[in-house]
mmCIF file of C-alpha atoms in Angstrom:
data_model
loop_
_atom_site.group_PDB
_atom_site.id
_atom_site.type_symbol
_atom_site.label_atom_id
_atom_site.label_comp_id
_atom_site.label_asym_id
_atom_site.label_seq_id
_atom_site.Cartn_x
_atom_site.Cartn_y
_atom_site.Cartn_z
ATOM 1 C CA MET A 1 -0.308 -19.081 2.973
ATOM 2 C CA LYS A 2 1.772 -16.024 3.790
ATOM 3 C CA SER A 3 3.847 -14.297 1.127
ATOM 4 C CA ILE A 4 7.576 -13.826 1.626
ATOM 5 C CA SER A 5 8.722 -10.294 2.452
ATOM 6 C CA THR A 6 11.630 -9.718 0.074
ATOM 7 C CA PRO A 7 13.067 -6.666 1.872
ATOM 8 C CA ARG A 8 13.175 -8.537 5.175
ATOM 9 C CA LEU A 9 14.664 -11.589 3.481
ATOM 10 C CA ILE A 10 17.450 -9.496 1.962
ATOM 11 C CA LEU A 11 18.066 -7.681 5.265
ATOM 12 C CA GLY A 12 18.281 -11.010 7.067
ATOM 13 C CA MET A 13 20.760 -12.373 4.516
ATOM 14 C CA LEU A 14 22.812 -9.177 4.805
ATOM 15 C CA LEU A 15 22.996 -9.458 8.599
ATOM 16 C CA ILE A 16 23.899 -13.155 8.462
ATOM 17 C CA GLY A 17 26.593 -12.565 5.823
ATOM 18 C CA THR A 18 28.056 -9.629 7.729
ATOM 19 C CA GLY A 19 28.103 -11.567 10.986
ATOM 20 C CA VAL A 20 29.770 -14.610 9.408
ATOM 21 C CA ALA A 21 32.373 -12.445 7.676
ATOM 22 C CA LEU A 22 33.199 -10.601 10.906
ATOM 23 C CA ILE A 23 33.509 -13.878 12.838
ATOM 24 C CA LEU A 24 35.831 -15.298 10.178
ATOM 25 C CA MET A 25 37.968 -12.133 10.258
ATOM 26 C CA ASN A 26 38.118 -12.126 14.066
ATOM 27 C CA THR A 27 39.204 -15.784 14.166
ATOM 28 C CA GLY A 28 41.826 -15.331 11.448
ATOM 29 C CA TYR A 29 40.161 -17.417 8.735
ATOM 30 C CA LEU A 30 39.666 -14.353 6.555
ATOM 31 C CA PRO A 31 42.164 -11.539 6.189
ATOM 32 C CA TYR A 32 41.138 -8.381 7.999
ATOM 33 C CA VAL A 33 39.650 -5.758 5.715
ATOM 34 C CA ARG A 34 38.513 -2.286 6.493
ATOM 35 C CA VAL A 35 34.807 -2.888 6.714
ATOM 36 C CA TRP A 36 33.940 0.801 6.507
ATOM 37 C CA HIS A 37 35.206 0.804 2.903
ATOM 38 C CA PHE A 38 32.110 -1.204 2.050
ATOM 39 C CA TRP A 39 29.450 1.074 3.572
ATOM 40 C CA PRO A 40 27.954 1.851 0.120
ATOM 41 C CA MET A 41 26.869 -1.784 -0.037
ATOM 42 C CA LEU A 42 24.105 -0.814 2.398
ATOM 43 C CA LEU A 43 22.658 1.332 -0.395
ATOM 44 C CA VAL A 44 23.119 -1.501 -2.890
ATOM 45 C CA PHE A 45 21.251 -3.973 -0.682
ATOM 46 C CA GLY A 46 18.581 -1.393 0.107
ATOM 47 C CA GLY A 47 18.156 -0.789 -3.609
ATOM 48 C CA LEU A 48 17.916 -4.507 -4.318
ATOM 49 C CA SER A 49 15.266 -4.963 -1.665
ATOM 50 C CA LYS A 50 13.180 -2.143 -3.170
ATOM 51 C CA LEU A 51 13.830 -3.360 -6.715
ATOM 52 C CA PHE A 52 12.395 -6.780 -5.925
ATOM 53 C CA GLY A 53 9.724 -5.440 -3.605
ATOM 54 C CA ASP A 54 6.617 -3.396 -4.299
ATOM 55 C CA ARG A 55 6.150 -2.231 -7.900
ATOM 56 C CA LYS A 56 5.799 1.398 -6.763
ATOM 57 C CA GLU A 57 9.274 1.357 -5.236
ATOM 58 C CA ARG A 58 11.166 -0.240 -8.132
ATOM 59 C CA SER A 59 12.408 3.003 -9.660
ATOM 60 C CA ASP A 60 13.623 4.154 -6.236
ATOM 61 C CA GLY A 61 15.339 0.783 -5.792
ATOM 62 C CA PHE A 62 17.023 1.193 -9.173
ATOM 63 C CA LEU A 63 18.240 4.651 -8.136
ATOM 64 C CA LEU A 64 19.595 3.409 -4.780
ATOM 65 C CA LEU A 65 21.289 0.453 -6.469
ATOM 66 C CA LEU A 66 23.100 2.583 -9.042
ATOM 67 C CA ILE A 67 24.125 5.251 -6.541
ATOM 68 C CA GLY A 68 25.395 2.560 -4.165
ATOM 69 C CA LEU A 69 27.414 0.903 -6.938
ATOM 70 C CA TRP A 70 28.896 4.267 -7.942
ATOM 71 C CA MET A 71 29.787 5.102 -4.332
ATOM 72 C CA GLN A 72 31.384 1.680 -3.854
ATOM 73 C CA ALA A 73 33.455 2.053 -7.012
ATOM 74 C CA ALA A 74 34.572 5.566 -5.985
ATOM 75 C CA THR A 75 35.381 4.467 -2.424
ATOM 76 C CA LEU A 76 37.544 1.562 -3.615
ATOM 77 C CA LYS A 77 38.851 3.545 -6.616
ATOM 78 C CA LEU A 78 37.692 0.809 -8.997
ATOM 79 C CA PHE A 79 38.126 1.397 -12.737
ATOM 80 C CA GLY A 80 40.077 4.573 -11.945
ATOM 81 C CA LEU A 81 36.968 6.226 -10.498
ATOM 82 C CA THR A 82 37.348 8.668 -7.643
ATOM 83 C CA TRP A 83 34.875 11.018 -5.987
ATOM 84 C CA GLY A 84 36.370 13.901 -7.952
ATOM 85 C CA ASN A 85 36.357 12.435 -11.448
ATOM 86 C CA SER A 86 33.184 10.378 -11.361
ATOM 87 C CA TRP A 87 30.544 12.780 -10.018
ATOM 88 C CA PRO A 88 29.030 13.280 -13.528
ATOM 89 C CA LEU A 89 27.800 9.688 -13.232
ATOM 90 C CA LEU A 90 25.254 11.043 -10.754
ATOM 91 C CA LEU A 91 23.729 13.069 -13.589
ATOM 92 C CA VAL A 92 23.520 9.933 -15.726
ATOM 93 C CA VAL A 93 21.908 7.951 -12.899
ATOM 94 C CA TRP A 94 19.453 10.758 -12.164
ATOM 95 C CA GLY A 95 18.536 10.914 -15.864
ATOM 96 C CA LEU A 96 17.972 7.148 -15.957
ATOM 97 C CA HIS A 97 15.780 7.430 -12.888
ATOM 98 C CA ILE A 98 13.679 10.188 -14.455
ATOM 99 C CA MET A 99 13.300 8.161 -17.668
ATOM 100 C CA TRP A 100 12.264 5.066 -15.703
ATOM 101 C CA ARG A 101 9.635 7.057 -13.824
ATOM 102 C CA ALA A 102 8.388 8.619 -17.077
ATOM 103 C CA MET A 103 7.921 5.186 -18.645
ATOM 104 C CA ASP A 104 6.029 3.932 -15.615
ATOM 105 C CA ARG A 105 2.429 4.660 -16.541
ATOM 106 C CA LYS A 106 1.210 4.547 -12.978
ATOM 107 C CA SER A 107 3.643 7.187 -11.748
ATOM 108 C CA ASN A 108 2.735 10.871 -11.978
ATOM 109 C CA VAL A 109 5.903 12.127 -10.308
ATOM 110 C CA ILE A 110 8.969 12.897 -12.433
ATOM 111 C CA VAL A 111 11.595 13.362 -9.736
#
């Protein structure tokens, strides 16, 4: 029995969801939104696919997920975050990533 490829499954769901949303917007069933405001979600989905994929890539998935969430919040100006006032969050995310890698006994790389 073959195992399920999580990254491909997530990519497939992302493409299906995007296609359905665009069809619904084009036919008037959903209000038109500026799709390019949601480009950081590509990083979020990429991070999720790595997070649930191979054990070696989990810390990288965590990093992509957090950076994608930060970029999405800054792009949409959620919680009062902008690119200018929220950049120190990158230092926090980088520190979390380094700590995660340090706690992973199989990883010899810090950054």
